[in-house]
N, CA, C and O atoms as a GROMACS GRO file, in nm:
protein
  420
    1SER      N    1   0.336   1.392  -1.481
    1SER     CA    2   0.466   1.456  -1.484
    1SER      C    3   0.490   1.530  -1.352
    1SER      O    4   0.400   1.544  -1.269
    2TRP      N    5   0.610   1.577  -1.336
    2TRP     CA    6   0.646   1.647  -1.212
    2TRP      C    7   0.576   1.782  -1.201
    2TRP      O    8   0.551   1.829  -1.090
    3ILE      N    9   0.546   1.844  -1.313
    3ILE     CA   10   0.479   1.973  -1.312
    3ILE      C   11   0.329   1.954  -1.284
    3ILE      O   12   0.267   2.032  -1.213
    4GLU      N   13   0.273   1.850  -1.341
    4GLU     CA   14   0.131   1.826  -1.330
    4GLU      C   15   0.090   1.774  -1.192
    4GLU      O   16  -0.022   1.800  -1.148
    5LYS      N   17   0.176   1.704  -1.124
    5LYS     CA   18   0.143   1.642  -0.995
    5LYS      C   19   0.099   1.743  -0.890
    5LYS      O   20  -0.007   1.723  -0.829
    6PRO      N   21   0.173   1.852  -0.865
    6PRO     CA   22   0.126   1.948  -0.765
    6PRO      C   23  -0.008   2.012  -0.802
    6PRO      O   24  -0.089   2.041  -0.713
    7LEU      N   25  -0.032   2.033  -0.931
    7LEU     CA   26  -0.160   2.088  -0.973
    7LEU      C   27  -0.274   1.990  -0.946
    7LEU      O   28  -0.382   2.031  -0.903
    8ASN      N   29  -0.251   1.861  -0.971
    8ASN     CA   30  -0.352   1.760  -0.944
    8ASN      C   31  -0.381   1.748  -0.795
    8ASN      O   32  -0.496   1.730  -0.754
    9VAL      N   33  -0.276   1.757  -0.713
    9VAL     CA   34  -0.295   1.749  -0.568
    9VAL      C   35  -0.375   1.870  -0.519
    9VAL      O   36  -0.466   1.857  -0.437
   10ALA      N   37  -0.342   1.987  -0.570
   10ALA     CA   38  -0.415   2.108  -0.532
   10ALA      C   39  -0.562   2.099  -0.573
   10ALA      O   40  -0.650   2.137  -0.496
   11GLU      N   41  -0.588   2.049  -0.692
   11GLU     CA   42  -0.726   2.034  -0.739
   11GLU      C   43  -0.801   1.932  -0.653
   11GLU      O   44  -0.917   1.953  -0.619
   12SER      N   45  -0.736   1.823  -0.620
   12SER     CA   46  -0.799   1.721  -0.536
   12SER      C   47  -0.827   1.774  -0.395
   12SER      O   48  -0.932   1.744  -0.337
   13LEU      N   49  -0.734   1.852  -0.341
   13LEU     CA   50  -0.757   1.915  -0.211
   13LEU      C   51  -0.879   2.007  -0.216
   13LEU      O   52  -0.962   2.005  -0.126
   14TYR      N   53  -0.889   2.086  -0.320
   14TYR     CA   54  -1.002   2.176  -0.335
   14TYR      C   55  -1.134   2.098  -0.346
   14TYR      O   56  -1.232   2.134  -0.281
   15LYS      N   57  -1.134   1.992  -0.428
   15LYS     CA   58  -1.256   1.913  -0.445
   15LYS      C   59  -1.298   1.849  -0.313
   15LYS      O   60  -1.416   1.851  -0.278
   16ASN      N   61  -1.202   1.791  -0.240
   16ASN     CA   62  -1.236   1.720  -0.116
   16ASN      C   63  -1.272   1.813  -0.002
   16ASN      O   64  -1.371   1.790   0.067
   17PHE      N   65  -1.193   1.917   0.017
   17PHE     CA   66  -1.207   1.996   0.139
   17PHE      C   67  -1.283   2.127   0.121
   17PHE      O   68  -1.308   2.198   0.219
   18VAL      N   69  -1.320   2.161  -0.001
   18VAL     CA   70  -1.402   2.281  -0.022
   18VAL      C   71  -1.539   2.240  -0.078
   18VAL      O   72  -1.642   2.266  -0.015
   19ILE      N   73  -1.539   2.178  -0.194
   19ILE     CA   74  -1.666   2.146  -0.260
   19ILE      C   75  -1.742   2.038  -0.182
   19ILE      O   76  -1.860   2.057  -0.150
   20GLU      N   77  -1.676   1.926  -0.152
   20GLU     CA   78  -1.747   1.818  -0.082
   20GLU      C   79  -1.784   1.859   0.060
   20GLU      O   80  -1.888   1.819   0.112
   21GLU      N   81  -1.699   1.937   0.124
   21GLU     CA   82  -1.728   1.985   0.259
   21GLU      C   83  -1.850   2.078   0.259
   21GLU      O   84  -1.932   2.076   0.351
   22LYS      N   85  -1.859   2.158   0.155
   22LYS     CA   86  -1.972   2.251   0.141
   22LYS      C   87  -2.105   2.177   0.136
   22LYS      O   88  -2.206   2.226   0.187
   23HIS      N   89  -2.106   2.059   0.074
   23HIS     CA   90  -2.229   1.982   0.059
   23HIS      C   91  -2.242   1.870   0.162
   23HIS      O   92  -2.338   1.793   0.157
   24GLY      N   93  -2.147   1.861   0.254
   24GLY     CA   94  -2.154   1.762   0.362
   24GLY      C   95  -2.114   1.621   0.325
   24GLY      O   96  -2.152   1.527   0.395
   25PHE      N   97  -2.038   1.603   0.216
   25PHE     CA   98  -1.998   1.470   0.174
   25PHE      C   99  -1.860   1.430   0.224
   25PHE      O  100  -1.825   1.312   0.220
   26ASN      N  101  -1.780   1.524   0.271
   26ASN     CA  102  -1.641   1.497   0.305
   26ASN      C  103  -1.631   1.426   0.440
   26ASN      O  104  -1.678   1.476   0.542
   27LYS      N  105  -1.568   1.309   0.439
   27LYS     CA  106  -1.540   1.234   0.562
   27LYS      C  107  -1.390   1.220   0.583
   27LYS      O  108  -1.347   1.147   0.672
   28MET      N  109  -1.312   1.288   0.502
   28MET     CA  110  -1.166   1.272   0.503
   28MET      C  111  -1.100   1.383   0.584
   28MET      O  112  -1.148   1.496   0.589
   29THR      N  113  -0.989   1.347   0.649
   29THR     CA  114  -0.907   1.446   0.719
   29THR      C  115  -0.785   1.476   0.634
   29THR      O  116  -0.754   1.404   0.539
   30TYR      N  117  -0.715   1.583   0.668
   30TYR     CA  118  -0.592   1.616   0.595
   30TYR      C  119  -0.488   1.506   0.612
   30TYR      O  120  -0.416   1.473   0.517
   31GLY      N  121  -0.480   1.450   0.731
   31GLY     CA  122  -0.385   1.341   0.755
   31GLY      C  123  -0.415   1.220   0.669
   31GLY      O  124  -0.323   1.158   0.614
   32LEU      N  125  -0.541   1.184   0.658
   32LEU     CA  126  -0.581   1.072   0.575
   32LEU      C  127  -0.555   1.101   0.427
   32LEU      O  128  -0.510   1.014   0.353
   33PHE      N  129  -0.582   1.223   0.386
   33PHE     CA  130  -0.560   1.262   0.246
   33PHE      C  131  -0.412   1.247   0.209
   33PHE      O  132  -0.378   1.184   0.109
   34PHE      N  133  -0.324   1.306   0.292
   34PHE     CA  134  -0.182   1.299   0.259
   34PHE      C  135  -0.123   1.161   0.282
   34PHE      O  136  -0.029   1.121   0.214
   35GLY      N  137  -0.178   1.087   0.378
   35GLY     CA  138  -0.135   0.949   0.398
   35GLY      C  139  -0.167   0.863   0.277
   35GLY      O  140  -0.084   0.784   0.232
   36ASP      N  141  -0.288   0.877   0.224
   36ASP     CA  142  -0.327   0.804   0.103
   36ASP      C  143  -0.244   0.847  -0.017
   36ASP      O  144  -0.208   0.765  -0.102
   37LEU      N  145  -0.212   0.976  -0.024
   37LEU     CA  146  -0.130   1.026  -0.133
   37LEU      C  147   0.009   0.963  -0.130
   37LEU      O  148   0.060   0.920  -0.233
   38VAL      N  149   0.070   0.957  -0.013
   38VAL     CA  150   0.203   0.898   0.001
   38VAL      C  151   0.198   0.748  -0.031
   38VAL      O  152   0.284   0.697  -0.102
   39LYS      N  153   0.096   0.679   0.022
   39LYS     CA  154   0.084   0.535  -0.005
   39LYS      C  155   0.066   0.507  -0.154
   39LYS      O  156   0.127   0.415  -0.208
   40SER      N  157  -0.017   0.587  -0.221
   40SER     CA  158  -0.039   0.564  -0.364
   40SER      C  159   0.086   0.594  -0.446
   40SER      O  160   0.114   0.524  -0.543
   41GLU      N  161   0.160   0.696  -0.408
   41GLU     CA  162   0.285   0.727  -0.481
   41GLU      C  163   0.388   0.616  -0.462
   41GLU      O  164   0.452   0.573  -0.558
   42LEU      N  165   0.404   0.569  -0.338
   42LEU     CA  166   0.499   0.461  -0.312
   42LEU      C  167   0.458   0.333  -0.385
   42LEU      O  168   0.542   0.262  -0.438
   43LEU      N  169   0.329   0.306  -0.388
   43LEU     CA  170   0.279   0.188  -0.458
   43LEU      C  171   0.304   0.201  -0.608
   43LEU      O  172   0.344   0.104  -0.674
   44SER      N  173   0.279   0.318  -0.662
   44SER     CA  174   0.304   0.340  -0.806
   44SER      C  175   0.451   0.320  -0.841
   44SER      O  176   0.484   0.251  -0.937
   45TRP      N  177   0.538   0.381  -0.762
   45TRP     CA  178   0.680   0.365  -0.787
   45TRP      C  179   0.724   0.221  -0.767
   45TRP      O  180   0.805   0.169  -0.844
   46GLY      N  181   0.672   0.156  -0.664
   46GLY     CA  182   0.709   0.018  -0.636
   46GLY      C  183   0.667  -0.079  -0.745
   46GLY      O  184   0.731  -0.182  -0.765
   47LEU      N  185   0.558  -0.047  -0.815
   47LEU     CA  186   0.514  -0.133  -0.923
   47LEU      C  187   0.581  -0.097  -1.056
   47LEU      O  188   0.615  -0.186  -1.134
   48MET      N  189   0.598   0.031  -1.083
   48MET     CA  190   0.653   0.072  -1.212
   48MET      C  191   0.803   0.049  -1.226
   48MET      O  192   0.852   0.021  -1.335
   49VAL      N  193   0.875   0.061  -1.116
   49VAL     CA  194   1.020   0.044  -1.125
   49VAL      C  195   1.059  -0.094  -1.178
   49VAL      O  196   1.148  -0.101  -1.262
   50PRO      N  197   0.998  -0.204  -1.134
   50PRO     CA  198   1.034  -0.332  -1.195
   50PRO      C  199   0.962  -0.360  -1.326
   50PRO      O  200   1.015  -0.433  -1.410
   51LEU      N  201   0.842  -0.305  -1.346
   51LEU     CA  202   0.766  -0.338  -1.467
   51LEU      C  203   0.825  -0.276  -1.594
   51LEU      O  204   0.830  -0.343  -1.697
   52ILE      N  205   0.869  -0.154  -1.588
   52ILE     CA  206   0.920  -0.088  -1.708
   52ILE      C  207   1.049  -0.153  -1.757
   52ILE      O  208   1.059  -0.184  -1.876
   53PRO      N  209   1.150  -0.175  -1.672
   53PRO     CA  210   1.269  -0.246  -1.722
   53PRO      C  211   1.236  -0.389  -1.766
   53PRO      O  212   1.298  -0.441  -1.859
   54GLY      N  213   1.139  -0.452  -1.700
   54GLY     CA  214   1.099  -0.586  -1.742
   54GLY      C  215   1.040  -0.586  -1.882
   54GLY      O  216   1.068  -0.676  -1.961
   55LEU      N  217   0.959  -0.485  -1.912
   55LEU     CA  218   0.902  -0.474  -2.045
   55LEU      C  219   1.010  -0.447  -2.151
   55LEU      O  220   1.005  -0.501  -2.261
   56ILE      N  221   1.105  -0.363  -2.117
   56ILE     CA  222   1.215  -0.336  -2.210
   56ILE      C  223   1.295  -0.463  -2.238
   56ILE      O  224   1.330  -0.490  -2.353
   57LYS      N  225   1.324  -0.540  -2.133
   57LYS     CA  226   1.395  -0.667  -2.153
   57LYS      C  227   1.313  -0.764  -2.236
   57LYS      O  228   1.368  -0.836  -2.320
   58LEU      N  229   1.182  -0.767  -2.214
   58LEU     CA  230   1.093  -0.854  -2.290
   58LEU      C  231   1.094  -0.818  -2.438
   58LEU      O  232   1.096  -0.906  -2.524
   59VAL      N  233   1.092  -0.689  -2.469
   59VAL     CA  234   1.095  -0.644  -2.608
   59VAL      C  235   1.228  -0.683  -2.674
   59VAL      O  236   1.230  -0.729  -2.788
   60ARG      N  237   1.338  -0.665  -2.602
   60ARG     CA  238   1.469  -0.703  -2.658
   60ARG      C  239   1.481  -0.853  -2.676
   60ARG      O  240   1.537  -0.899  -2.776
   61TRP      N  241   1.429  -0.929  -2.582
   61TRP     CA  242   1.438  -1.074  -2.588
   61TRP      C  243   1.344  -1.132  -2.692
   61TRP      O  244   1.377  -1.231  -2.757
   62GLY      N  245   1.226  -1.071  -2.710
   62GLY     CA  246   1.122  -1.126  -2.797
   62GLY      C  247   1.146  -1.112  -2.945
   62GLY      O  248   1.083  -1.182  -3.024
   63GLY      N  249   1.236  -1.024  -2.984
   63GLY     CA  250   1.262  -1.008  -3.127
   63GLY      C  251   1.142  -0.955  -3.202
   63GLY      O  252   1.071  -0.865  -3.155
   64LYS      N  253   1.118  -1.013  -3.322
   64LYS     CA  254   1.008  -0.966  -3.406
   64LYS      C  255   0.871  -0.999  -3.349
   64LYS      O  256   0.772  -0.935  -3.384
   65ARG      N  257   0.864  -1.097  -3.262
   65ARG     CA  258   0.735  -1.137  -3.204
   65ARG      C  259   0.719  -1.087  -3.060
   65ARG      O  260   0.646  -1.146  -2.981
   66PHE      N  261   0.788  -0.980  -3.028
   66PHE     CA  262   0.781  -0.928  -2.891
   66PHE      C  263   0.639  -0.893  -2.850
   66PHE      O  264   0.604  -0.904  -2.733
   67TYR      N  265   0.558  -0.850  -2.947
   67TYR     CA  266   0.423  -0.808  -2.914
   67TYR      C  267   0.339  -0.924  -2.859
   67TYR      O  268   0.251  -0.902  -2.777
   68LEU      N  269   0.366  -1.047  -2.905
   68LEU     CA  270   0.294  -1.162  -2.850
   68LEU      C  271   0.333  -1.187  -2.705
   68LEU      O  272   0.249  -1.216  -2.620
   69TYR      N  273   0.462  -1.174  -2.677
   69TYR     CA  274   0.509  -1.194  -2.540
   69TYR      C  275   0.461  -1.080  -2.449
   69TYR      O  276   0.427  -1.103  -2.333
   70ALA      N  277   0.459  -0.959  -2.503
   70ALA     CA  278   0.410  -0.845  -2.424
   70ALA      C  279   0.260  -0.862  -2.396
   70ALA      O  280   0.214  -0.830  -2.287
   71TRP      N  281   0.186  -0.912  -2.494
   71TRP     CA  282   0.044  -0.937  -2.474
   71TRP      C  283   0.024  -1.045  -2.366
   71TRP      O  284  -0.058  -1.028  -2.276
   72ALA      N  285   0.100  -1.154  -2.375
   72ALA     CA  286   0.088  -1.262  -2.277
   72ALA      C  287   0.125  -1.212  -2.137
   72ALA      O  288   0.059  -1.247  -2.039
   73ALA      N  289   0.229  -1.130  -2.128
   73ALA     CA  290   0.268  -1.075  -1.998
   73ALA      C  291   0.161  -0.982  -1.944
   73ALA      O  292   0.132  -0.984  -1.824
   74SER      N  293   0.101  -0.900  -2.030
   74SER     CA  294  -0.004  -0.810  -1.984
   74SER      C  295  -0.127  -0.888  -1.938
   74SER      O  296  -0.193  -0.849  -1.841
   75GLN      N  297  -0.158  -0.999  -2.005
   75GLN     CA  298  -0.270  -1.082  -1.961
   75GLN      C  299  -0.242  -1.146  -1.826
   75GLN      O  300  -0.329  -1.150  -1.739
   76ALA      N  301  -0.120  -1.195  -1.808
   76ALA     CA  302  -0.082  -1.255  -1.680
   76ALA      C  303  -0.087  -1.151  -1.568
   76ALA      O  304  -0.135  -1.180  -1.459
   77LEU      N  305  -0.038  -1.030  -1.595
   77LEU     CA  306  -0.044  -0.923  -1.495
   77LEU      C  307  -0.188  -0.883  -1.464
   77LEU      O  308  -0.222  -0.858  -1.348
   78THR      N  309  -0.271  -0.876  -1.566
   78THR     CA  310  -0.412  -0.841  -1.546
   78THR      C  311  -0.480  -0.943  -1.455
   78THR      O  312  -0.547  -0.905  -1.359
   79PHE      N  313  -0.464  -1.070  -1.485
   79PHE     CA  314  -0.526  -1.172  -1.402
   79PHE      C  315  -0.463  -1.178  -1.263
   79PHE      O  316  -0.533  -1.204  -1.165
   80GLY      N  317  -0.334  -1.155  -1.254
   80GLY     CA  318  -0.268  -1.153  -1.124
   80GLY      C  319  -0.317  -1.039  -1.038
   80GLY      O  320  -0.341  -1.057  -0.918
   81PHE      N  321  -0.331  -0.921  -1.096
   81PHE     CA  322  -0.376  -0.805  -1.020
   81PHE      C  323  -0.525  -0.812  -0.986
   81PHE      O  324  -0.571  -0.742  -0.896
   82MET      N  325  -0.600  -0.895  -1.057
   82MET     CA  326  -0.740  -0.915  -1.018
   82MET      C  327  -0.748  -0.981  -0.880
   82MET      O  328  -0.848  -0.965  -0.810
   83TRP      N  329  -0.647  -1.053  -0.842
   83TRP     CA  330  -0.641  -1.114  -0.710
   83TRP      C  331  -0.563  -1.026  -0.612
   83TRP      O  332  -0.601  -1.014  -0.496
   84ILE      N  333  -0.454  -0.966  -0.659
   84ILE     CA  334  -0.369  -0.885  -0.571
   84ILE      C  335  -0.439  -0.759  -0.523
   84ILE      O  336  -0.429  -0.723  -0.406
   85TYR      N  337  -0.511  -0.691  -0.612
   85TYR     CA  338  -0.572  -0.562  -0.576
   85TYR      C  339  -0.669  -0.572  -0.459
   85TYR      O  340  -0.653  -0.499  -0.362
   86PRO      N  341  -0.771  -0.659  -0.464
   86PRO     CA  342  -0.864  -0.661  -0.352
   86PRO      C  343  -0.806  -0.720  -0.224
   86PRO      O  344  -0.853  -0.689  -0.114
   87ASN      N  345  -0.706  -0.806  -0.236
   87ASN     CA  346  -0.652  -0.873  -0.118
   87ASN      C  347  -0.538  -0.798  -0.050
   87ASN      O  348  -0.521  -0.811   0.071
   88PHE      N  349  -0.461  -0.721  -0.125
   88PHE     CA  350  -0.344  -0.657  -0.066
   88PHE      C  351  -0.342  -0.504  -0.081
   88PHE      O  352  -0.304  -0.434   0.012
   89ILE      N  353  -0.382  -0.454  -0.197
   89ILE     CA  354  -0.371  -0.310  -0.221
   89ILE      C  355  -0.488  -0.234  -0.160
   89ILE      O  356  -0.467  -0.136  -0.089
   90GLN      N  357  -0.608  -0.277  -0.187
   90GLN     CA  358  -0.726  -0.206  -0.137
   90GLN      C  359  -0.730  -0.197   0.016
   90GLN      O  360  -0.770  -0.092   0.067
   91PRO      N  361  -0.691  -0.301   0.092
   91PRO     CA  362  -0.691  -0.286   0.238
   91PRO      C  363  -0.592  -0.181   0.290
   91PRO      O  364  -0.602  -0.140   0.406
   92LEU      N  365  -0.498  -0.138   0.209
   92LEU     CA  366  -0.408  -0.030   0.251
   92LEU      C  367  -0.483   0.103   0.263
   92LEU      O  368  -0.443   0.190   0.341
   93PHE      N  369  -0.590   0.119   0.187
   93PHE     CA  370  -0.662   0.245   0.180
   93PHE      C  371  -0.798   0.244   0.249
   93PHE      O  372  -0.850   0.349   0.285
   94ASN      N  373  -0.856   0.125   0.267
   94ASN     CA  374  -0.991   0.114   0.324
   94ASN      C  375  -0.995   0.007   0.432
   94ASN      O  376  -0.916  -0.087   0.431
   95LYS      N  377  -1.089   0.023   0.523
   95LYS     CA  378  -1.110  -0.076   0.628
   95LYS      C  379  -1.232  -0.160   0.589
   95LYS      O  380  -1.339  -0.106   0.564
   96PHE      N  381  -1.214  -0.290   0.583
   96PHE     CA  382  -1.323  -0.381   0.548
   96PHE      C  383  -1.364  -0.460   0.670
   96PHE      O  384  -1.279  -0.506   0.748
   97GLU      N  385  -1.494  -0.476   0.686
   97GLU     CA  386  -1.546  -0.559   0.795
   97GLU      C  387  -1.674  -0.625   0.747
   97GLU      O  388  -1.740  -0.572   0.657
   98PRO      N  389  -1.711  -0.738   0.804
   98PRO     CA  390  -1.834  -0.806   0.760
   98PRO      C  391  -1.959  -0.722   0.789
   98PRO      O  392  -1.962  -0.643   0.884
   99LEU      N  393  -2.060  -0.741   0.706
   99LEU     CA  394  -2.186  -0.671   0.727
   99LEU      C  395  -2.254  -0.722   0.854
   99LEU      O  396  -2.257  -0.843   0.878
  100LYS      N  397  -2.307  -0.633   0.933
  100LYS     CA  398  -2.374  -0.671   1.057
  100LYS      C  399  -2.521  -0.706   1.034
  100LYS      O  400  -2.577  -0.790   1.104
  101ASP      N  401  -2.582  -0.642   0.937
  101ASP     CA  402  -2.723  -0.668   0.906
  101ASP      C  403  -2.734  -0.788   0.814
  101ASP      O  404  -2.681  -0.787   0.703
  102GLU      N  405  -2.801  -0.893   0.859
  102GLU     CA  406  -2.814  -1.016   0.780
  102GLU      C  407  -2.896  -0.996   0.652
  102GLU      O  408  -2.875  -1.068   0.554
  103GLU      N  409  -2.989  -0.901   0.652
  103GLU     CA  410  -3.070  -0.878   0.534
  103GLU      C  411  -2.988  -0.827   0.416
  103GLU      O  412  -3.024  -0.852   0.301
  104LEU      N  413  -2.880  -0.757   0.443
  104LEU     CA  414  -2.797  -0.701   0.336
  104LEU      C  415  -2.705  -0.804   0.272
  104LEU      O  416  -2.654  -0.781   0.163
  105ARG      N  417  -2.684  -0.915   0.337
  105ARG     CA  418  -2.597  -1.018   0.280
  105ARG      C  419  -2.670  -1.083   0.170
  105ARG      O  420  -2.617  -1.174   0.106
   0.00000   0.00000   0.00000
């Protein structure tokens, strides 16, 4: 919710930049933190805006058996995102490169 979001951001800032920094685990900068926050919010809105009206239309179109169509759509989305997430979404947040040590492959 709109009230909960600032509290979650504040808690995440504290965890990353106070607790993890205290123990030497923090590798994140403030710019990276807020950049990832903006990217994740835009991604969430970009995915939810078409999915929610699509689900409402599916329920209206499906009649008494809408749950079967909703199940089939959720299965299709699940399998689709199994390919979309590692290929398109995850590279937005992380840098991937091949392993240099042959023993680790």
